[in-house]
Coordinates of C-alpha atoms in Angstrom, one line a residue:
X187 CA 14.2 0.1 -2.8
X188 CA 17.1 -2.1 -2.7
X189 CA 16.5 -3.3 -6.2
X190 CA 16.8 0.7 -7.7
X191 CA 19.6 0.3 -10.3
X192 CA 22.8 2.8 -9.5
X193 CA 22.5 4.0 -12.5
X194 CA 23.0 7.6 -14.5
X195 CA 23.8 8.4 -18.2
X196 CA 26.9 11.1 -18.6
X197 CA 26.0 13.9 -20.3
X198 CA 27.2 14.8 -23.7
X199 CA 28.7 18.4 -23.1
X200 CA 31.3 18.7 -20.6
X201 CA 31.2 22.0 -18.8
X202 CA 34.4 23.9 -18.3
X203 CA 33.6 25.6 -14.5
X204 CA 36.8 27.8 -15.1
X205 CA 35.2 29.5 -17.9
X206 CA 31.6 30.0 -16.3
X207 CA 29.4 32.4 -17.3
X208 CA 27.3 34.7 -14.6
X209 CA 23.4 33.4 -13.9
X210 CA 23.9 30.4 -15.7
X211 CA 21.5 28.1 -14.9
X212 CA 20.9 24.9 -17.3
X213 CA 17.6 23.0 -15.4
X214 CA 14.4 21.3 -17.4
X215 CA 13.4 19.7 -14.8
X216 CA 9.9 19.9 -15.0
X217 CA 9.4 16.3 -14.5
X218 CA 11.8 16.1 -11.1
X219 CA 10.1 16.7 -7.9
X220 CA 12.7 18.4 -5.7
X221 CA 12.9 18.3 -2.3
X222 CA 15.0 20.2 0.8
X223 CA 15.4 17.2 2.8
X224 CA 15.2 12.9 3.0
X225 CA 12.3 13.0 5.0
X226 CA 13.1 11.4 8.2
X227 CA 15.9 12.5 8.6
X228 CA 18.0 15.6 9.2
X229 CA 20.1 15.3 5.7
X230 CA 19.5 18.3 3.3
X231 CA 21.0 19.8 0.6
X232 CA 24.0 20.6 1.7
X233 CA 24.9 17.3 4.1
X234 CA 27.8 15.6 4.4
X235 CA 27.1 11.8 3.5
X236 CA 28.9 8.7 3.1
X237 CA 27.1 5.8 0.8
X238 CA 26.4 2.9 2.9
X239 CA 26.1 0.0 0.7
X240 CA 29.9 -2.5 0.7
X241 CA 28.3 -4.3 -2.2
X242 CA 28.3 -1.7 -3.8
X243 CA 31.1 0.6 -2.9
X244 CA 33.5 1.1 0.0
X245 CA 34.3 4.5 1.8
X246 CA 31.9 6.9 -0.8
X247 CA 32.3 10.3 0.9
X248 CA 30.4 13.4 -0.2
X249 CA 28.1 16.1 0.1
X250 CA 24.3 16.2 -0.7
X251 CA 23.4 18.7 -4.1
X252 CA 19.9 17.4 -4.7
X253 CA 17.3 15.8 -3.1
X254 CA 13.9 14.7 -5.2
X255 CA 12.1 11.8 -7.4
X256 CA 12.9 11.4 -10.7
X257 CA 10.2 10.2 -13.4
X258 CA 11.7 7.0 -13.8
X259 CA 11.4 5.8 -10.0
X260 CA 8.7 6.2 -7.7
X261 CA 11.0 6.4 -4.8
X262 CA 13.6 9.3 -3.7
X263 CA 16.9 9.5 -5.0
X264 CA 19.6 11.5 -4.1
X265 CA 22.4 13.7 -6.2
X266 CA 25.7 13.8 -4.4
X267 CA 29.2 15.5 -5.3
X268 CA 31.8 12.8 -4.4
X269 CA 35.0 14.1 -2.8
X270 CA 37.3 11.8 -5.0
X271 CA 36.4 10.5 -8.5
X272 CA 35.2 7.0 -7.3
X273 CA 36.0 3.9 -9.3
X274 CA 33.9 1.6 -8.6
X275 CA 32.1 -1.2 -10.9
X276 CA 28.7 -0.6 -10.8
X277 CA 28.2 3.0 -10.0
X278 CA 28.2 5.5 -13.0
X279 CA 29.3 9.3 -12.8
X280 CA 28.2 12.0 -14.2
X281 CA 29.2 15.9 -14.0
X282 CA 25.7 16.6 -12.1
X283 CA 23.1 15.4 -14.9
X284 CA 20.4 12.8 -14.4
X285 CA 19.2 10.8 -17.8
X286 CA 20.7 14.1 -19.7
X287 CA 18.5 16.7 -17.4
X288 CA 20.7 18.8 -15.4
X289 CA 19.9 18.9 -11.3
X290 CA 23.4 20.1 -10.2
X291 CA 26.5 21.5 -11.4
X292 CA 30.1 19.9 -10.5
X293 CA 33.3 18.4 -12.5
X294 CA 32.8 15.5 -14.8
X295 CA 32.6 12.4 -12.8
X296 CA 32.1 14.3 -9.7
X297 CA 28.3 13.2 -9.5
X298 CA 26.8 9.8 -8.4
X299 CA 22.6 9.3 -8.1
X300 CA 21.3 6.8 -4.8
X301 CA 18.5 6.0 -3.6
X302 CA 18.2 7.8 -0.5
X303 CA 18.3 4.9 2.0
X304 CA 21.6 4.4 1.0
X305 CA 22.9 7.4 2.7
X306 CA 24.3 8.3 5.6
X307 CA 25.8 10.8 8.2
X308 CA 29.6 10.8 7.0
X309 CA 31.0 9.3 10.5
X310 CA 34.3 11.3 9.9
X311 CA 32.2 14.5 10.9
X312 CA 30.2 13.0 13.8
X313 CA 30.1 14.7 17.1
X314 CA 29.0 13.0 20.1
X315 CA 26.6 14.8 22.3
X316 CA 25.2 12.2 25.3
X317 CA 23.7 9.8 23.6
X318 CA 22.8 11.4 20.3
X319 CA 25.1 11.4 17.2
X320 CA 24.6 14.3 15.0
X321 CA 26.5 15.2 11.8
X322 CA 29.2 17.7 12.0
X323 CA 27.4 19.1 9.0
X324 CA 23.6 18.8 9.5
X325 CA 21.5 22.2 8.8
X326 CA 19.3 23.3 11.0
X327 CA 16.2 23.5 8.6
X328 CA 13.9 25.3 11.6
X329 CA 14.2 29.3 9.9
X330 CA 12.2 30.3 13.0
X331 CA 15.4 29.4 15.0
X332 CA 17.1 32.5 13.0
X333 CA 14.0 35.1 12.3
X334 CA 11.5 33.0 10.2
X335 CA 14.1 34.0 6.7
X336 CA 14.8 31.1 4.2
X337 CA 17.5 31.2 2.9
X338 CA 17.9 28.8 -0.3
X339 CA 20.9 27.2 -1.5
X340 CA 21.9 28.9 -5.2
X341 CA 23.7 26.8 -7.3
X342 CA 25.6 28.2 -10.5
X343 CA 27.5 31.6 -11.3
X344 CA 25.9 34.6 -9.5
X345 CA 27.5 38.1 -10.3
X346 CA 28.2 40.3 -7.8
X347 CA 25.4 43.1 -7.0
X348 CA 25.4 46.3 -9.0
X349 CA 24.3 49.5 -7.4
X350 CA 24.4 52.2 -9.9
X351 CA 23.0 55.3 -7.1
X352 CA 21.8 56.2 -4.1
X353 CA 18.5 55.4 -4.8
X354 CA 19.4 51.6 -5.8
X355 CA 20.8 51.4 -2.4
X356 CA 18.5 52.8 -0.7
X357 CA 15.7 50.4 -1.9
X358 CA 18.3 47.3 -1.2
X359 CA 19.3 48.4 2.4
X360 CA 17.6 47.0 5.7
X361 CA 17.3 44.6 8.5
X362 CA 17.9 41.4 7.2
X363 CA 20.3 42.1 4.8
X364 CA 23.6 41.0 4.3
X365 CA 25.0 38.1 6.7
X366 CA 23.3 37.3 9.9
X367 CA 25.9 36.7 12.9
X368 CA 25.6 34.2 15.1
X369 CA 28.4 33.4 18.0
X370 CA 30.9 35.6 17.6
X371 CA 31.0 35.3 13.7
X372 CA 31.0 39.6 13.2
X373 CA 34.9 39.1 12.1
X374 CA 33.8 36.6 9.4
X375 CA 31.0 38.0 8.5
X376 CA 32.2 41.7 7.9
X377 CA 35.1 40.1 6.1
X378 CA 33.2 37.9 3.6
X379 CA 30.6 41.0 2.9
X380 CA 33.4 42.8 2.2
X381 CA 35.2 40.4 0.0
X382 CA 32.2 39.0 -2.7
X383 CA 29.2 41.4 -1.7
X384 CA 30.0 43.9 -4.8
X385 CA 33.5 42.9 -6.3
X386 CA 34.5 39.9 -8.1
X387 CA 37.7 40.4 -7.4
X388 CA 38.2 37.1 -5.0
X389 CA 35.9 34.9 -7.3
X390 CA 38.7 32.7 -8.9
X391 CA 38.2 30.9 -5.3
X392 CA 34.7 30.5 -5.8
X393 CA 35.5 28.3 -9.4
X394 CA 39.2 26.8 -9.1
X395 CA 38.7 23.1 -9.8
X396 CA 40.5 21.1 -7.4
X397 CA 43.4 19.7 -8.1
X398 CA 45.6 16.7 -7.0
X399 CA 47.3 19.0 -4.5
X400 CA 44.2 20.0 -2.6
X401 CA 43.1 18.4 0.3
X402 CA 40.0 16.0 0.3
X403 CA 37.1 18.3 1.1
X404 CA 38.0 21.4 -1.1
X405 CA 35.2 20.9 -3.1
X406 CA 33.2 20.8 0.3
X407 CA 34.4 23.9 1.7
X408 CA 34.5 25.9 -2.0
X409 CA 30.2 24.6 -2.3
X410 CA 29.6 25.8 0.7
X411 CA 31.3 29.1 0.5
X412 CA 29.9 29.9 -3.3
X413 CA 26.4 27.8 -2.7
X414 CA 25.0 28.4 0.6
X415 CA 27.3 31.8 1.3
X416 CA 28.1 34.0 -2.0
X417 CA 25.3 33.1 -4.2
X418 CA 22.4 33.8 -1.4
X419 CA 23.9 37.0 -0.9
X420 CA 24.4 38.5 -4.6
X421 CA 21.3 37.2 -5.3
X422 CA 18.8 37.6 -1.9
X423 CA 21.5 39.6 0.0
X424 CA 20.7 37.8 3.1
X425 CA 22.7 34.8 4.5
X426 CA 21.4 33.0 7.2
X427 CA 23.3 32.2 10.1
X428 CA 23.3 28.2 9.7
X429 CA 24.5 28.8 6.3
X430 CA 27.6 30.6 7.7
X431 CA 28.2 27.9 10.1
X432 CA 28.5 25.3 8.0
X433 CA 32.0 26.8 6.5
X434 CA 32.9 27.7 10.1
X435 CA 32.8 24.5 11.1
X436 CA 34.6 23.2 8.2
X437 CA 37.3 26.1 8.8
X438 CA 38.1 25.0 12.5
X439 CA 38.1 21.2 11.5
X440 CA 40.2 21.2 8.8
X441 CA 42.7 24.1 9.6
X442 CA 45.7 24.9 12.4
X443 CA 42.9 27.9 13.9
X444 CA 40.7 26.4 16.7
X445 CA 37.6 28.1 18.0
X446 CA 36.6 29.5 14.7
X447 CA 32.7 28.1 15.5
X448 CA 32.7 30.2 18.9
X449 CA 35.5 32.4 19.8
X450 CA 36.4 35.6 19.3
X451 CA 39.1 36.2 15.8
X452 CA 40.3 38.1 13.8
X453 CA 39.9 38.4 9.8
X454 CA 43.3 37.9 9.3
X455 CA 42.7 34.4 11.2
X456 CA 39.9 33.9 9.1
X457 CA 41.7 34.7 5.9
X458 CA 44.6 32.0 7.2
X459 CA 42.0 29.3 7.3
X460 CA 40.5 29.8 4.5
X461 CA 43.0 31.2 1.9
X462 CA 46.3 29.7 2.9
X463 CA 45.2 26.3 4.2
X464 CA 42.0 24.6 2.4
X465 CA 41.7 27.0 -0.6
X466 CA 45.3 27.5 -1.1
X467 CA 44.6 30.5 -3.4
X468 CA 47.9 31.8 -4.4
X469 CA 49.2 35.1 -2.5
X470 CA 48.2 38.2 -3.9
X471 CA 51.5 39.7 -2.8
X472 CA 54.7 38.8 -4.2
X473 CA 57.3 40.4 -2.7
X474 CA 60.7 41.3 -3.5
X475 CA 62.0 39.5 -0.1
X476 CA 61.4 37.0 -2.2
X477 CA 58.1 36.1 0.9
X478 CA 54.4 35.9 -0.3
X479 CA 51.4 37.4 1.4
X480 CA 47.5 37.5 1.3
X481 CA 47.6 41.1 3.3
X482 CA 50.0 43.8 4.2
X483 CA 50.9 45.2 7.5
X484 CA 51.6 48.4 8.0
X485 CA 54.5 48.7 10.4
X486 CA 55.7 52.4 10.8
X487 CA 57.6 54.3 13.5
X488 CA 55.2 57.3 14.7
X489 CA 55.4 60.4 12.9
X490 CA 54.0 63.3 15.1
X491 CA 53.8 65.7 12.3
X492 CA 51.3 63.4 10.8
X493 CA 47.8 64.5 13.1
X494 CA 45.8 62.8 10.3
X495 CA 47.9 60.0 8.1
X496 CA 46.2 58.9 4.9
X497 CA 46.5 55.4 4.1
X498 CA 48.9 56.2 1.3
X499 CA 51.2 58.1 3.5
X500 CA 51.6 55.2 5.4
X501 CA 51.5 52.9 2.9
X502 CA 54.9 54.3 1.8
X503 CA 56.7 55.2 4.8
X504 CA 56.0 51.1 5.6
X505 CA 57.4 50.2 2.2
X506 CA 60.5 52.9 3.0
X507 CA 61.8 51.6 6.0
X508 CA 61.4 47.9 5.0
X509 CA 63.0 48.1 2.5
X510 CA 61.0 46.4 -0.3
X511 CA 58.9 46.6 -3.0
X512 CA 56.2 44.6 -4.8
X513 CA 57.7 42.5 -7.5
X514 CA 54.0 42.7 -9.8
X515 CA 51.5 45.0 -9.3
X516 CA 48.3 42.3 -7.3
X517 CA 44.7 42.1 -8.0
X518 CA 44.4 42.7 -4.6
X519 CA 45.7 44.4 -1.7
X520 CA 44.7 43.8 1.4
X521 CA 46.2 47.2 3.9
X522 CA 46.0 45.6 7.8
X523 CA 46.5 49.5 10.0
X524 CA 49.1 50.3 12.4
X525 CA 47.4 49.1 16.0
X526 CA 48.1 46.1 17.9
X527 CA 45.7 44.0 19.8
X528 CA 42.3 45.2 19.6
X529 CA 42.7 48.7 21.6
X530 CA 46.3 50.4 20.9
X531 CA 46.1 53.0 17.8
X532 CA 49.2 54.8 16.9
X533 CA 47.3 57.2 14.9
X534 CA 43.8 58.3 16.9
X535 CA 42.3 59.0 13.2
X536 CA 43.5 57.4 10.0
X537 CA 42.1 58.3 5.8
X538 CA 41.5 55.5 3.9
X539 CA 42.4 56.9 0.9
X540 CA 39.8 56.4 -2.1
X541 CA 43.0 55.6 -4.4
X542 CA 45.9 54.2 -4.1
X543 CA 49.5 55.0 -6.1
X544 CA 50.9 51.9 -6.1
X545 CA 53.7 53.1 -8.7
X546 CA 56.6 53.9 -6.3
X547 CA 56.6 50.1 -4.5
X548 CA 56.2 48.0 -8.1
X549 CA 59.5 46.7 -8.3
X550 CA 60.8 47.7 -12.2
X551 CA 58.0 49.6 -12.5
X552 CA 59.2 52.7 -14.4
X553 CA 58.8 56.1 -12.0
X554 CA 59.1 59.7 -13.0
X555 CA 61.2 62.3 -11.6
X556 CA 60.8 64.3 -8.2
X557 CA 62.1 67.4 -10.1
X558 CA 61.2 67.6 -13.8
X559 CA 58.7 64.9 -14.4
X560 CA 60.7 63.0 -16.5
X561 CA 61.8 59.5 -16.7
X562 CA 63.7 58.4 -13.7
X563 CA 67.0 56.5 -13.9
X564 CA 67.9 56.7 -9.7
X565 CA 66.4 56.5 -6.3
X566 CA 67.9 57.9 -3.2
X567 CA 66.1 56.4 -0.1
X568 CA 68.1 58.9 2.1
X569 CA 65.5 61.6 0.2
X570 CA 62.5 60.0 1.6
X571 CA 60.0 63.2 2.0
X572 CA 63.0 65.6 2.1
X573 CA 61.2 68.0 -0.8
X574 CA 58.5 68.4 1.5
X575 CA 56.6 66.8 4.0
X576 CA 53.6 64.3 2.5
X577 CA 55.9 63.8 -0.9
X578 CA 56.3 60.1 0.5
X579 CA 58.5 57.9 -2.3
X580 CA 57.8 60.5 -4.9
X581 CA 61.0 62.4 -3.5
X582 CA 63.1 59.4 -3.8
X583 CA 63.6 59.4 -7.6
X584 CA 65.5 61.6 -10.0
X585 CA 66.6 61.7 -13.5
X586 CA 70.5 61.6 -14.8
X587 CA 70.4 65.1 -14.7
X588 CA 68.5 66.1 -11.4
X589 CA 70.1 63.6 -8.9
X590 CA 73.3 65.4 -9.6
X591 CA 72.1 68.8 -9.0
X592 CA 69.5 68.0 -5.8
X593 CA 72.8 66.3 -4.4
X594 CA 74.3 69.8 -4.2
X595 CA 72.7 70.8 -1.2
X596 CA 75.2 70.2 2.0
X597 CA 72.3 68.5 3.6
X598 CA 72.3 66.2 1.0
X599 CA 75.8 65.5 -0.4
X600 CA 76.3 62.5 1.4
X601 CA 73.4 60.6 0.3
X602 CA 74.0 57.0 -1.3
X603 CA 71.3 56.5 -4.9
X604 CA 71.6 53.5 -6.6
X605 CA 70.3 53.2 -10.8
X606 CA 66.8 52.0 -11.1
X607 CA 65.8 49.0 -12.8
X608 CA 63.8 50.0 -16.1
X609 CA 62.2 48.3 -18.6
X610 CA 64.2 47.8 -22.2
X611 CA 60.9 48.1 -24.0
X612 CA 59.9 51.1 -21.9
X613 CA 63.4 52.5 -22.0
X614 CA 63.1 52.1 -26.0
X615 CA 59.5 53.9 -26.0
X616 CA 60.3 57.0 -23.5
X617 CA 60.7 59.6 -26.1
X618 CA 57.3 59.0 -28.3
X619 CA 55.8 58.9 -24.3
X620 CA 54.3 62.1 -22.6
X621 CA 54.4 60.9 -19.4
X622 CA 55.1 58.2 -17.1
X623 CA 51.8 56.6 -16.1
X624 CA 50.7 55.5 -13.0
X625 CA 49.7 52.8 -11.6
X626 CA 46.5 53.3 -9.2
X627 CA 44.3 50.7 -7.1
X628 CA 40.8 51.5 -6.0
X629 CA 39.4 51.4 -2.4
X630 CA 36.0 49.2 -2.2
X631 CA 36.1 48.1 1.7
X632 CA 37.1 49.1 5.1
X633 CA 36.5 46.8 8.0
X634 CA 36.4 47.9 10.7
X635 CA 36.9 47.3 14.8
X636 CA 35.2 48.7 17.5
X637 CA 35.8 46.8 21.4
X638 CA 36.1 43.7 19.7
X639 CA 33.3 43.9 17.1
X640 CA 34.0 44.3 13.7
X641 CA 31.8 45.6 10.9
X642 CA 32.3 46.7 7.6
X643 CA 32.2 49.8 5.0
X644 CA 31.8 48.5 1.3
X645 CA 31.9 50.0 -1.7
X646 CA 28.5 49.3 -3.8
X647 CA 29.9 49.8 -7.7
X648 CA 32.8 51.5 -9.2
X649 CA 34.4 55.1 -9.2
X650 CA 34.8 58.2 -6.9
X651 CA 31.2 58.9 -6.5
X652 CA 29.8 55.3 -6.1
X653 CA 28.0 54.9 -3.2
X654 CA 29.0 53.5 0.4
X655 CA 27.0 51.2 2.6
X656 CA 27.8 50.5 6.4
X657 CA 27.4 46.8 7.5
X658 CA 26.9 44.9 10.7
X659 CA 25.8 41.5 11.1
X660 CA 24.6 41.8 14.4
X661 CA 23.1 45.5 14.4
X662 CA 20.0 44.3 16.9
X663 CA 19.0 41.1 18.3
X664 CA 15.4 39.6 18.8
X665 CA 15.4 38.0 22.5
X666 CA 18.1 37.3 25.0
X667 CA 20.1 33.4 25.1
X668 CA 17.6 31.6 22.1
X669 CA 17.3 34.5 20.1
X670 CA 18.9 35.8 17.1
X671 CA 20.9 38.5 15.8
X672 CA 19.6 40.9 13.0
X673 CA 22.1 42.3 10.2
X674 CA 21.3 45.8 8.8
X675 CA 22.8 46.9 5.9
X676 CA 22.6 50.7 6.0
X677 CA 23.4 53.8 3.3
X678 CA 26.1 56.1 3.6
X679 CA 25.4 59.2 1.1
X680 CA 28.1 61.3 2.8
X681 CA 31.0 58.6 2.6
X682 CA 32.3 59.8 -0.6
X683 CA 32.8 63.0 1.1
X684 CA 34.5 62.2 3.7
X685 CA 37.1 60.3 1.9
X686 CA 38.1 63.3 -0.3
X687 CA 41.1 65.4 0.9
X688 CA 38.9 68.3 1.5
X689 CA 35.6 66.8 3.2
X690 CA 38.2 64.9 5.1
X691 CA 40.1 68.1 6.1
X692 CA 37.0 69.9 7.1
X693 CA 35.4 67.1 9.0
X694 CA 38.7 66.5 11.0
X695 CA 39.2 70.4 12.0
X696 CA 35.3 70.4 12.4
X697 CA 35.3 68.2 15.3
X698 CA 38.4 68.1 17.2
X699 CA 37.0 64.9 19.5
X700 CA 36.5 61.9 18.3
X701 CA 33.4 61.1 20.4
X702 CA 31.9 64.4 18.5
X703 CA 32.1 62.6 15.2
X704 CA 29.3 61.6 13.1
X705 CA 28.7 58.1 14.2
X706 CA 29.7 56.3 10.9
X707 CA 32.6 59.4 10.5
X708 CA 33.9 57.7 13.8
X709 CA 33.9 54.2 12.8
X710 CA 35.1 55.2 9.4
X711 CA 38.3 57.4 10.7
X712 CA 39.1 55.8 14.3
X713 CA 38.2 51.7 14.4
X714 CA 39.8 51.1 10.5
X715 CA 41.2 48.0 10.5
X716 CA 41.4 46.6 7.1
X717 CA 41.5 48.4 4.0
X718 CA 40.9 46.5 1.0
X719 CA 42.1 48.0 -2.6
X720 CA 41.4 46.3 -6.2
X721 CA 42.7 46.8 -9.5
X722 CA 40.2 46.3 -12.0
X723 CA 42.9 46.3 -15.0
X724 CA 44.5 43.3 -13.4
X725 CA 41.7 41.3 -12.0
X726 CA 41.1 40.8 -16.3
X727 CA 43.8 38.6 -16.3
X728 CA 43.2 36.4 -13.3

């Protein structure tokens, strides 16, 4: 085998992964035997390697994307996606082709073809156990380990899952569906389900090429996460635990959080690791602080008139006494609710609302007035909910005209408003306008915590009357220390119901104690944790 030329022809048509199109797959392979694994060993698809051959190259890092023989060698050769874009004499690159046939999909002169017995463990990643040296990133290829369920890797573009009704659901629901916990993973798990199950909205982190200011094993991490993770689900809606801890060990290796492979976290911990510190996605929030964020928290002083707050309610009252606004409306917002530590609730129930008016916190944003409708020209932060109770930042702005005359009232005549910001193209099209439009973001997930466990509520298409589904990870388990957890999605046909201002309003008066609740009315109103909004006319731009 040492005599196998290192050789591979670069295909003719480079691929453009930014502009991917959604089951792509591009694979006549009918002549390549593929394999999971280099028998003999424990390196799958999936591995992190290191080529082991100085005459050949020196420190050739990567990770393993196919595994098979090829009709022009008896012997097995190995497809792997190099962490940096090798320049070496007598190895050839390719953007995941082999002799024109496409095995695997990566950036031009991000591939490399060995034989297999030139790779390796990557000894960056080894852990020492006794005697034994095993790879940070070897796969435990035993399924009966995690409930006899394969779990394929699925290379390419994968669109999120559709559900169109309740009978859709229905026939996709079950054990075995979704993300299988493992270790204390449930804040992870409910966070990615919630994130890529049904929305596209986070995708741009599944396809960003990496870039000079990334770190080394980017493209590691991102495979993992959009391979082994995101694809599996959209398209099998199971994920195997392994799978999962593959990126969890990456995570707590290559970012500031430790423990992330056993302990007990938190999404927003999760969301560090992953967003901020090997993705580096940019923030979603831009605010006028002039700080970024990937998720708000909502930091209120109690209001005791409010016995059931809506998200929105709080929403603004947060934005009100901070003082700040959003300086572009984001693709995504990401609501963290008023409780500290895992146990203290300020508010015993709390409504995610369905929809979210964003209008009143867009900094520039043209807003209409409290008293006529038309366009506003001032805000008064002094009138904060002075018109009536739940107005919220709706109160706060006032035409030319109206600010004079609302400023009347001796309760009132001391108030400080300051002119609003607005448009000159907007100003210049008010009069051919009707009204001022709003600017609304749509609920699709609430994850949520309940004595340190955290599942999820997510949002299966688009619209007020799309169905809900409840997940948990770890909804049974099959035996006691070697067994295995069992995730369960399940179907939520009254959801939609309970999120609207009057099934809401009935439910709550219905049952005045919380333990009296419908089970998934409980978890829905009392353990929210996260709320997680979208706005489809933005995520067309990013």
């Amino acid at each position: 085998m040492d005599n196998i030329p290192l050789t591979v022809l670069e295909f003719n048509i480079q691929t453009d992964t930014d502009d991917y199109d959604y089951d792509y797959e591009d694979r006549s392979s009918a002549n390549y035997q593929e394999l999971h694994e280099i028998p003999g060993t424990k390196l799958v698809v999936g591995s992190l390697v290191e080529v082991i051959d100085a005459g050949i190259c020196a420190d050739l890092y990567g990770v393993i994307r196919w595994i098979g023989i090829t009709p022009d060698s008896p012997h097995i050769t190995v497809g792997i996606e190099v962490e940096d874009d090798p320049n070496l004499r007598n190895l050839h690159t390719s953007d995941g082709t082999y002799n024109g046939v496409r095995l695997f999909q990566c950036r031009e002169g991000g591939a490399v073809f060995v034989p297999s017995n030139k790779c390796t463990n990557d000894r960056r990643f080894i852990e020492s156990e006794g005697s034994q040296a095993a790879s940070m990133m070897s796969t435990d290829t035993n399924a009966v380990k995690f409930g006899h369920v394969d779990c394929p890797t699925v290379l390419g573009a994968i669109a999120p899952l559709r559900i169109h009704n309740m009978e859709e659901l229905e026939a996709t629901c079950g054990k075995f569906k979704g993300i299988q916990g493992h270790h204390n993973s449930c804040y992870l798990d409910a966070t990615l389900f919630s994130m890529f199950t049904f929305t596209s909205v986070f995708d741009s982190i599944l396809y960003r090429r990496q870039g000079p200011q990334d770190i080394s094993h980017y493209s590691d991490v991102q495979n993992v996460l959009r391979d082994e993770i995101v694809n599996p689900l959209r398209k099998n809606v199971f994920v195997r635990a392994d799978r999962v801890m593959k990126l969890r060990k990456l995570l707590d290796q290559l970012s500031s959080v430790s423990g992330l492979t056993s302990e007990e976290k938190d999404p927003e911990e999760f969301l560090n690791s992953l967003l901020s510190q090997i993705m580096r996605v940019e923030p979603f929030l831009k605010l006028s602080s002039g700080q970024d964020s990937y998720f708000y928290q909502l930091f209120v002083e109690k209001d005791e008139r409010l016995t059931f707050p809506t998200v929105q309610q709080l929403f603004e009252q947060s934005f009100h006494s901070s003082d700040i606004k959003l300086k572009e409306v984001p693709s995504c917002l990401i609501i963290q609710m008023p409780r500290f530590g895992k146990s203290f609730k300020m508010y015993p129930r709390i409504l995610p609302s369905q929809v979210l008016d964003v209008t009143n916190i867009i900094e520039d944003s043209p807003r209409h007035c409290a008293i006529c409708g038309n366009l506003a020209e001032f805000e008064c932060r002094e009138c904060f909910s002075c018109l009536q109770t739940d107005s919220g930042l709706e109160s706060t702005t006032f035409c030319n005209q109206c600010v004079n005359t609302i400023h009347k009232h001796e309760k009132r005549m001391k108030h400080v408003w300051k002119e609003l910001s607005i448009p000159r193209d907007y100003k210049a099209m008010v009069n051919h306008i009707s009204h001022v439009p709003r600017i609304f973001m749509e609920l699709f997930a609430v994850v949520c915590i309940e004595t340190s466990h955290y599942v999820a509520f997510v949002k299966t298409g688009s619209g007020p009357d799309a169905p809900w589904c409840f997940f948990d990870s770890m909804a049974d388990r099959k035996g006691e220390k070697n067994g295995y957890n069992i995730p369960e999605m399940i179907s939520v046909p009254e959801l939609p119901q309970w999120l609207s201002d009057e099934g809401a309003k009935s439910i709550n008066e219905h049952y005045s104690k919380d333990k009296d609740l419908p089970e998934h009315a409980k978890r829905l109103f009392c353990d929210a944790y996260m709320c997680m909004y979208q706005s489809t006319e933005v995520m067309m731009y990013h």
